Amino acid sequence: MKKLKIYLCLIAAAAVAVAAIIGAGVAARGCSELPEPKLPEPKLQSLDYNESTEALNNPDQGFYRPVYVKVTDTEVKPNANINSAARLLHLRMDISAYSSAAGGADKPFTDKALSDFENLLADMRKCEKNAIVRFAYAPGFGDMKNAEPSDAVMQGHIIQICSVLNKYESVITAVEVGMIGPWGEMHSSDIANAGHISPLIDAYLGNTENIAVLVRTPKMIYDYLGISGGQIADYETPVNDKSARLGLFNDGYLGSANDLGTYADRERDVAFLSERNVRLPFGGEVVAPDSKLHDIENCLPEMYALKLSYLNIEWNNNVIDKWKKTFYTESCGNDKHYYGSTAFSYIENRMGYRFVLRRSALGYASGRLYGKLEIQNVGFGNMFKKKQMQIIVADSLGNEVFSGSAGLYGGESDVKFEFDCALPAGGYSVYMRICGDESDGAPLYAVRFANGGIWNEGLKANQIGVISA
């Protein structure tokens, strides 16, 4: 397949030089430099622009499966076959062998343990799985208190952990700081306080660049930022500061007025997290089956506010069953095509991002392919990882005859593109691929739009229309 030179620009009514290019870093020619004649308006494509209610299972979101992983000097062993589990996994890494307080020894991870951890993530990448990762010193990932080694030992472990995580950013949805307390939930142990937790947060943030780092309560975020409750409303995290990657996991979700001690002031803390979670994952475990907070008509507004990305499918099973037996109705919202669907289906389809192609207009003239797309995100959350955007042209047999990089996509609602694209005479289908990684040229972690009839599994791309050359 011949790769042709690509030019990207925003298509404007006036002859204005292009300053904003879809996909930073891609060389482009200003619109004023493109040869005449002017390109005609692109044609609206005949596609289904309605949202399907089909579950999509896109990367970095949805209901996760917990996987217990025992870490020793000689092996890193999951208790489940990661190839047969859900797409999103919560890796619960038992590192009790590396703390004398837990019955092990205060020592660094061996090269073999690190290599096996890397192999685990590599295997997940091959089968396009994502992982939320948490390390804990409590044996069996259980309820033991005070199982932690010294701060220095923990800091050393974090540096080693990050050396592996950084190689697999496309796999890692988030790393939860964990380490302290029962189940690594950062409470109950004697060192579950800011003096010990903030340095662990800093070690994770300081030894990664693009990975979200999550803690158990908003107070842990405030302590790390050095702000008090009275300063929260006026605080703005610098966009490029490492602390912008610091978010929350909530394993007491919807369990009580303060989510079992998660929040000191629910309204204040949710408002703070609502702004913070625009580019961060948020999720955890629903608890307390008798709580009214997780009734479908009650929980949805806060799920939208917090940009909910993921939940544990196995805990609490009574809450999950409740959602499967109750329904989305007029009292829940205005998504009429979901009326009569279960609460479970609605929540499953709304966790994280969910893109619907609302309009596609394409044109091909003077050897140029160009188009304008309107995409709506109807999910609770956002796509917090930027992905590669590609335009693909296929012939009537489905063979790819042209492909070009259209830069990075971060969930924007408007996408405009233009390529020099010399094609033989004939009819062609045009696709957009949004992917997070590649393996030997094959796309990995591709994003599927929630429209019926446009997904091409072979190309891992969404059809956006047809053109004639």
Coordinates of C-alpha atoms in Angstrom, one line a residue:
M1 CA 0.0 0.0 0.0
K2 CA 1.4 3.3 -1.0
K3 CA 1.5 6.0 1.7
L4 CA 0.8 9.4 0.2
K5 CA 1.8 12.8 1.6
I6 CA -0.8 14.2 4.0
Y7 CA -2.0 17.7 4.5
L8 CA -4.3 18.6 7.4
C9 CA -6.1 21.8 7.9
L10 CA -9.4 23.1 9.3
I11 CA -11.8 23.8 6.5
A12 CA -13.0 27.4 6.9
A13 CA -15.2 29.6 4.8
A14 CA -12.6 32.4 4.8
A15 CA -9.0 32.0 3.6
V16 CA -7.4 31.9 7.0
A17 CA -4.0 30.3 7.8
V18 CA -4.4 27.3 10.0
A19 CA -3.1 27.5 13.5
A20 CA -5.0 24.6 15.2
I21 CA -4.2 21.3 13.6
I22 CA -6.0 18.1 14.5
G23 CA -3.1 16.2 16.0
A24 CA -0.3 18.3 17.4
G25 CA 3.0 17.9 15.8
V26 CA 1.8 16.9 12.4
A27 CA 3.3 19.1 9.6
A28 CA 0.6 20.9 7.6
R29 CA 0.2 23.5 4.9
G30 CA -2.0 26.5 5.6
C31 CA -5.4 26.5 3.7
S32 CA -4.3 29.7 1.9
E33 CA -1.4 27.7 0.3
L34 CA -3.6 24.9 -1.2
P35 CA -4.0 25.2 -4.9
E36 CA -7.2 26.4 -6.4
P37 CA -9.9 25.7 -7.3
K38 CA -11.8 25.8 -4.1
L39 CA -13.1 22.4 -2.9
P40 CA -16.9 22.1 -3.0
E41 CA -18.8 21.5 0.2
P42 CA -18.6 17.9 1.3
K43 CA -21.7 15.7 0.9
L44 CA -23.7 14.5 3.9
Q45 CA -23.3 10.8 4.1
S46 CA -26.2 8.3 4.4
L47 CA -25.5 6.7 7.7
D48 CA -27.4 5.8 10.9
Y49 CA -26.6 8.7 13.2
N50 CA -28.6 7.3 16.1
E51 CA -27.0 5.8 19.2
S52 CA -27.3 2.0 19.4
T53 CA -27.9 0.4 22.8
E54 CA -25.4 -2.3 22.1
A55 CA -22.6 -2.7 24.8
L56 CA -19.3 -1.8 23.1
N57 CA -16.5 -2.9 25.5
N58 CA -14.1 -0.1 24.5
P59 CA -10.7 0.4 26.1
D60 CA -10.1 1.7 29.7
Q61 CA -13.7 1.6 30.9
G62 CA -16.7 -0.5 31.9
F63 CA -17.2 -3.3 34.5
Y64 CA -13.8 -4.8 35.5
R65 CA -12.9 -8.3 36.8
P66 CA -10.6 -8.4 39.8
V67 CA -7.5 -10.7 39.4
Y68 CA -5.4 -11.6 42.4
V69 CA -1.6 -11.8 41.5
K70 CA 0.9 -13.3 43.9
V71 CA 4.4 -11.8 43.6
T72 CA 7.4 -13.7 44.8
D73 CA 11.1 -13.9 43.9
T74 CA 10.5 -16.7 41.4
E75 CA 7.1 -15.8 39.8
V76 CA 4.3 -13.4 39.3
K77 CA 1.2 -15.6 39.2
P78 CA -2.4 -14.5 38.5
N79 CA -5.2 -16.6 39.9
A80 CA -7.1 -16.4 36.6
N81 CA -6.4 -16.7 32.9
I82 CA -6.2 -13.1 31.8
N83 CA -7.0 -14.1 28.2
S84 CA -10.5 -15.3 29.3
A85 CA -11.3 -12.6 31.7
A86 CA -13.0 -9.3 31.0
R87 CA -11.3 -6.6 28.9
L88 CA -10.7 -4.4 31.9
L89 CA -8.9 -6.1 34.9
H90 CA -8.1 -4.9 38.4
L91 CA -4.7 -6.5 39.1
R92 CA -4.4 -6.9 42.9
M93 CA -0.7 -7.4 43.4
D94 CA 0.2 -9.2 46.6
I95 CA 3.7 -8.1 47.6
S96 CA 3.7 -9.4 51.1
A97 CA 6.9 -11.4 50.4
Y98 CA 8.7 -8.0 50.3
S99 CA 7.8 -6.9 53.8
S100 CA 9.1 -8.4 57.1
A101 CA 6.0 -7.0 58.8
A102 CA 3.9 -9.3 56.6
G103 CA 6.1 -12.3 57.1
G104 CA 8.4 -11.7 54.2
A105 CA 11.7 -9.7 53.9
D106 CA 12.4 -6.0 53.5
K107 CA 14.1 -6.2 50.1
P108 CA 13.8 -5.0 46.5
F109 CA 11.9 -7.0 43.9
T110 CA 14.1 -9.5 42.1
D111 CA 14.9 -9.1 38.4
K112 CA 12.8 -12.3 37.9
A113 CA 9.8 -10.8 39.6
L114 CA 10.0 -7.6 37.6
S115 CA 10.5 -9.5 34.4
D116 CA 7.4 -11.7 35.1
F117 CA 5.4 -8.6 35.9
E118 CA 6.4 -7.1 32.6
N119 CA 5.5 -10.4 30.8
L120 CA 2.1 -10.2 32.4
L121 CA 1.5 -6.7 31.0
A122 CA 2.9 -7.7 27.6
D123 CA 0.4 -10.6 27.5
M124 CA -2.4 -8.2 28.3
R125 CA -1.3 -5.9 25.5
K126 CA -1.3 -8.8 23.0
C127 CA -5.0 -9.5 23.8
E128 CA -5.9 -5.8 24.2
K129 CA -6.7 -5.9 27.9
N130 CA -6.4 -2.9 30.2
A131 CA -5.4 -2.9 33.8
I132 CA -6.0 -0.9 36.9
V133 CA -3.1 -1.9 39.2
R134 CA -2.8 -1.9 43.0
F135 CA 0.0 -3.3 45.1
A136 CA -0.6 -4.3 48.7
Y137 CA 1.6 -5.7 51.5
A138 CA -1.3 -7.4 53.3
P139 CA -0.9 -11.1 52.7
G140 CA -3.4 -12.6 50.3
F141 CA -4.5 -9.1 49.5
G142 CA -6.4 -9.5 52.8
D143 CA -7.4 -7.4 55.9
M144 CA -4.1 -7.4 57.8
K145 CA -3.1 -4.0 59.3
N146 CA 0.5 -2.7 59.7
A147 CA 1.9 -5.1 57.1
E148 CA 4.0 -2.3 55.5
P149 CA 7.8 -2.1 55.4
S150 CA 9.7 1.2 56.0
D151 CA 9.0 4.2 53.8
A152 CA 12.4 3.8 52.2
V153 CA 11.6 0.2 51.1
M154 CA 8.2 1.3 49.8
Q155 CA 9.8 4.1 47.8
G156 CA 12.2 1.7 46.3
H157 CA 9.4 -0.7 45.3
I158 CA 7.5 2.2 43.6
I159 CA 10.5 3.1 41.6
Q160 CA 10.9 -0.5 40.4
I161 CA 7.1 -0.8 39.7
C162 CA 7.1 2.4 37.6
S163 CA 10.0 1.2 35.5
V164 CA 7.7 -1.5 34.2
L165 CA 4.5 0.5 34.1
N166 CA 6.1 3.2 31.9
K167 CA 6.7 0.6 29.2
Y168 CA 3.0 -0.3 29.0
E169 CA 1.1 3.0 29.1
S170 CA -1.5 1.7 26.6
V171 CA -2.3 -1.2 29.0
I172 CA -2.5 0.8 32.2
T173 CA -5.8 2.5 32.9
A174 CA -4.5 3.7 36.2
V175 CA -2.3 2.8 39.1
E176 CA -3.8 3.0 42.6
V177 CA -1.3 4.1 45.2
G178 CA -2.6 1.4 47.6
M179 CA 0.2 -0.3 49.5
I180 CA -0.9 0.8 53.0
G181 CA -3.6 -1.0 55.0
P182 CA -6.0 -3.9 54.5
W183 CA -6.5 -4.7 50.8
G184 CA -4.2 -1.7 50.1
E185 CA -7.1 0.6 50.7
M186 CA -4.9 3.2 52.4
H187 CA -6.6 3.1 55.9
S188 CA -6.5 1.4 59.3
S189 CA -2.7 0.9 59.5
D190 CA -0.6 3.1 61.8
I191 CA 1.0 4.9 58.8
A192 CA -2.3 5.6 57.0
N193 CA -1.7 9.4 57.3
A194 CA -0.4 12.2 55.1
G195 CA 3.1 12.0 56.4
H196 CA 3.5 8.6 54.8
I197 CA 0.9 8.7 52.0
S198 CA 2.0 11.9 50.4
P199 CA 5.5 10.7 49.7
L200 CA 4.1 7.5 48.1
I201 CA 1.9 9.7 45.9
D202 CA 4.9 11.8 44.9
A203 CA 7.0 8.7 44.1
Y204 CA 4.3 7.4 41.7
L205 CA 3.8 10.8 40.1
G206 CA 7.5 11.5 39.9
N207 CA 8.4 8.2 38.3
T208 CA 5.7 8.2 35.7
E209 CA 4.7 10.7 33.0
N210 CA 1.4 9.8 31.5
I211 CA -0.2 7.4 33.9
A212 CA -3.1 8.4 36.2
V213 CA -2.4 7.9 39.9
L214 CA -5.4 7.3 42.2
V215 CA -5.8 7.5 46.0
R216 CA -8.6 6.5 48.3
T217 CA -10.0 9.8 49.6
P218 CA -10.2 13.4 48.4
K219 CA -8.4 14.4 51.6
M220 CA -5.3 12.5 50.4
I221 CA -5.4 14.7 47.3
Y222 CA -5.8 17.9 49.3
D223 CA -3.0 16.9 51.7
Y224 CA -0.7 16.3 48.7
L225 CA -1.6 19.6 47.1
G226 CA -1.1 21.4 50.4
I227 CA -4.6 22.9 50.5
S228 CA -7.3 23.0 53.2
G229 CA -11.1 22.5 52.9
G230 CA -11.6 26.3 52.7
Q231 CA -9.2 26.6 49.7
I232 CA -10.7 23.9 47.6
A233 CA -13.2 26.0 45.6
D234 CA -10.5 28.4 44.5
Y235 CA -7.7 25.9 43.7
E236 CA -6.7 25.2 40.1
T237 CA -4.2 22.6 39.3
P238 CA -1.7 23.7 36.6
V239 CA -2.5 21.6 33.5
N240 CA 1.0 20.5 32.9
D241 CA 1.8 19.8 36.6
K242 CA 2.3 16.2 37.6
S243 CA -0.4 16.6 40.2
A244 CA -3.0 16.9 37.5
R245 CA -2.7 13.2 37.1
L246 CA -3.8 12.6 40.7
G247 CA -7.3 11.3 41.1
L248 CA -9.6 9.1 43.2
F249 CA -10.7 5.5 43.5
N250 CA -13.8 4.9 45.6
D251 CA -14.3 1.5 47.1
G252 CA -17.1 2.7 49.3
Y253 CA -19.1 4.0 46.3
L254 CA -22.7 4.9 47.0
G255 CA -22.6 3.1 50.3
S256 CA -23.7 5.9 52.6
A257 CA -23.9 9.7 52.9
N258 CA -20.1 9.9 53.0
D259 CA -19.4 6.7 51.1
L260 CA -18.2 4.9 54.2
G261 CA -15.7 7.7 55.1
T262 CA -14.6 8.6 51.6
Y263 CA -16.0 12.1 51.7
A264 CA -15.7 14.7 54.5
D265 CA -18.2 16.9 52.7
R266 CA -19.9 15.1 49.8
E267 CA -21.2 18.1 47.9
R268 CA -17.9 19.9 48.2
D269 CA -15.7 16.9 47.4
V270 CA -17.8 15.8 44.4
A271 CA -17.7 19.4 43.0
F272 CA -13.9 19.3 43.3
L273 CA -13.6 15.9 41.7
S274 CA -16.0 16.8 38.9
E275 CA -13.6 19.3 37.5
R276 CA -10.5 17.1 38.2
N277 CA -11.9 14.0 36.5
V278 CA -12.3 15.7 33.1
R279 CA -9.0 14.0 32.1
L280 CA -8.8 11.2 34.8
P281 CA -10.4 7.8 35.3
F282 CA -12.7 7.4 38.3
G283 CA -14.3 4.3 39.6
G284 CA -14.3 1.6 42.3
E285 CA -16.8 -0.7 44.0
V286 CA -20.4 -0.2 44.9
V287 CA -21.3 -1.3 48.5
A288 CA -24.1 -1.6 51.1
P289 CA -27.0 -3.2 49.3
D290 CA -29.6 -1.3 51.5
S291 CA -28.4 2.1 50.4
K292 CA -30.8 4.2 48.4
L293 CA -27.9 6.1 46.8
H294 CA -27.5 3.4 44.1
D295 CA -31.2 3.4 43.1
I296 CA -31.0 4.1 39.4
E297 CA -33.0 7.3 39.6
N298 CA -30.7 8.6 42.4
C299 CA -27.2 7.7 41.2
L300 CA -27.1 8.9 37.6
P301 CA -26.6 12.6 38.3
E302 CA -23.5 12.0 40.4
M303 CA -22.2 9.4 37.9
Y304 CA -22.3 12.1 35.3
A305 CA -20.7 14.7 37.6
L306 CA -17.8 12.4 38.6
K307 CA -17.3 11.1 35.1
L308 CA -17.6 7.5 36.2
S309 CA -15.2 5.2 34.2
Y310 CA -15.4 1.8 35.8
L311 CA -16.8 -0.5 38.5
N312 CA -16.2 -3.9 39.9
I313 CA -18.6 -6.4 38.3
E314 CA -18.2 -8.7 41.3
W315 CA -18.7 -6.3 44.3
N316 CA -21.3 -5.8 45.5
N317 CA -23.1 -8.5 43.7
N318 CA -26.4 -7.6 45.4
V319 CA -26.2 -4.1 44.0
I320 CA -25.3 -5.4 40.6
D321 CA -28.3 -7.8 40.8
K322 CA -30.5 -4.9 41.8
W323 CA -29.4 -3.0 38.7
K324 CA -30.2 -6.0 36.5
K325 CA -33.7 -6.2 38.0
T326 CA -34.6 -2.5 37.8
F327 CA -35.2 -0.3 34.7
Y328 CA -34.3 3.0 33.2
T329 CA -37.5 5.0 32.9
E330 CA -38.7 8.6 32.4
S331 CA -37.9 9.3 36.0
C332 CA -34.2 8.6 35.3
G333 CA -33.6 10.9 32.3
N334 CA -34.4 11.8 28.7
D335 CA -32.6 8.9 26.8
K336 CA -35.9 7.6 25.4
H337 CA -34.3 4.8 23.4
Y338 CA -33.2 3.3 26.7
Y339 CA -36.7 3.3 28.3
G340 CA -37.4 -0.3 29.3
S341 CA -33.7 -1.2 29.4
T342 CA -32.2 -2.4 32.7
A343 CA -30.4 0.0 35.0
F344 CA -27.4 -2.3 34.5
S345 CA -27.4 -1.9 30.7
Y346 CA -27.7 1.9 31.0
I347 CA -24.8 2.2 33.5
E348 CA -22.7 -0.3 31.5
N349 CA -23.2 1.7 28.3
R350 CA -22.5 5.1 30.0
M351 CA -19.4 4.3 32.0
G352 CA -16.4 6.1 30.5
Y353 CA -16.7 7.6 27.0
R354 CA -19.2 6.6 24.4
F355 CA -18.9 8.3 21.0
V356 CA -21.8 8.6 18.6
L357 CA -21.2 9.9 15.1
R358 CA -23.9 12.5 14.6
R359 CA -22.9 13.9 11.2
S360 CA -20.5 13.0 8.5
A361 CA -19.8 15.0 5.3
L362 CA -17.2 13.8 2.8
G363 CA -15.9 15.1 -0.5
Y364 CA -13.3 14.0 -3.1
A365 CA -12.2 16.6 -5.7
S366 CA -9.0 17.7 -7.4
G367 CA -7.2 14.7 -5.9
R368 CA -8.2 15.6 -2.4
L369 CA -10.2 13.7 0.2
Y370 CA -11.7 16.0 2.8
G371 CA -14.5 15.8 5.4
K372 CA -16.2 17.2 8.5
L373 CA -17.4 15.0 11.3
E374 CA -19.5 15.8 14.3
I375 CA -19.1 13.3 17.2
Q376 CA -21.0 13.4 20.5
N377 CA -19.8 11.8 23.7
V378 CA -22.8 10.5 25.5
G379 CA -20.9 8.7 28.3
F380 CA -20.4 9.6 31.9
G381 CA -16.7 10.2 31.4
N382 CA -14.2 11.2 28.8
M383 CA -11.4 9.6 26.9
F384 CA -8.5 10.5 29.1
K385 CA -5.8 9.1 26.8
K386 CA -5.2 10.7 23.5
K387 CA -5.2 8.2 20.6
Q388 CA -4.0 8.1 17.1
M389 CA -6.6 9.1 14.5
Q390 CA -6.3 7.6 11.0
I391 CA -8.3 7.9 7.8
I392 CA -8.6 4.8 5.8
V393 CA -9.9 4.4 2.2
A394 CA -11.0 0.9 1.1
D395 CA -12.1 -0.4 -2.4
S396 CA -15.2 -2.4 -3.1
L397 CA -13.4 -5.6 -2.1
G398 CA -12.5 -4.2 1.3
N399 CA -8.8 -3.7 0.4
E400 CA -7.1 -0.7 2.0
V401 CA -5.9 1.5 -0.8
F402 CA -5.0 4.6 1.3
S403 CA -4.4 5.5 4.9
G404 CA -3.1 8.6 6.5
S405 CA -2.5 9.8 10.1
A406 CA -4.8 12.5 11.1
G407 CA -2.9 13.3 14.3
L408 CA -4.1 12.8 17.9
Y409 CA -7.7 12.5 19.0
G410 CA -8.7 13.3 22.6
G411 CA -12.5 13.2 22.3
E412 CA -13.2 16.4 20.5
S413 CA -16.7 16.9 19.0
D414 CA -15.6 18.4 15.7
V415 CA -13.1 16.7 13.4
K416 CA -12.1 18.1 10.0
F417 CA -9.5 16.7 7.7
E418 CA -8.0 17.0 4.2
F419 CA -5.5 14.8 2.4
D420 CA -3.8 14.7 -1.0
C421 CA -5.1 11.3 -2.1
A422 CA -4.7 10.2 -5.7
L423 CA -7.1 7.3 -6.3
P424 CA -8.0 5.3 -9.4
A425 CA -11.5 5.8 -10.8
G426 CA -14.1 3.9 -8.7
G427 CA -16.2 3.9 -5.6
Y428 CA -14.6 3.7 -2.1
S429 CA -15.6 3.4 1.5
V430 CA -14.0 5.8 4.0
Y431 CA -13.2 4.8 7.6
M432 CA -11.9 6.5 10.7
R433 CA -9.7 4.4 13.0
I434 CA -8.9 5.7 16.6
C435 CA -6.4 3.4 18.2
G436 CA -4.0 3.6 21.2
D437 CA -1.2 1.4 20.1
E438 CA 0.1 -0.8 17.3
S439 CA 1.8 -4.2 17.3
D440 CA 3.7 -5.1 14.1
G441 CA 1.5 -2.6 12.2
A442 CA -1.8 -4.0 13.6
P443 CA -4.0 -1.5 15.5
L444 CA -4.5 -2.1 19.2
Y445 CA -7.0 -0.6 21.6
A446 CA -9.3 0.8 18.8
V447 CA -12.4 2.8 19.7
R448 CA -15.7 1.8 18.3
F449 CA -18.5 4.3 17.8
A450 CA -22.0 3.6 19.2
N451 CA -23.7 3.7 15.8
G452 CA -25.2 0.7 14.2
G453 CA -23.8 -0.8 11.0
I454 CA -20.5 1.3 10.7
W455 CA -18.0 -0.8 12.6
N456 CA -15.5 -2.9 10.5
E457 CA -13.9 -5.5 12.7
G458 CA -11.2 -6.4 10.1
L459 CA -10.0 -2.8 9.8
K460 CA -10.8 -1.9 13.5
A461 CA -12.4 1.2 12.2
N462 CA -15.7 3.1 11.9
Q463 CA -17.1 3.7 8.5
I464 CA -17.8 7.4 7.9
G465 CA -19.1 7.3 4.4
V466 CA -18.4 6.6 0.7
I467 CA -16.8 8.6 -2.1
S468 CA -16.3 8.3 -5.9
A469 CA -13.0 9.1 -7.6

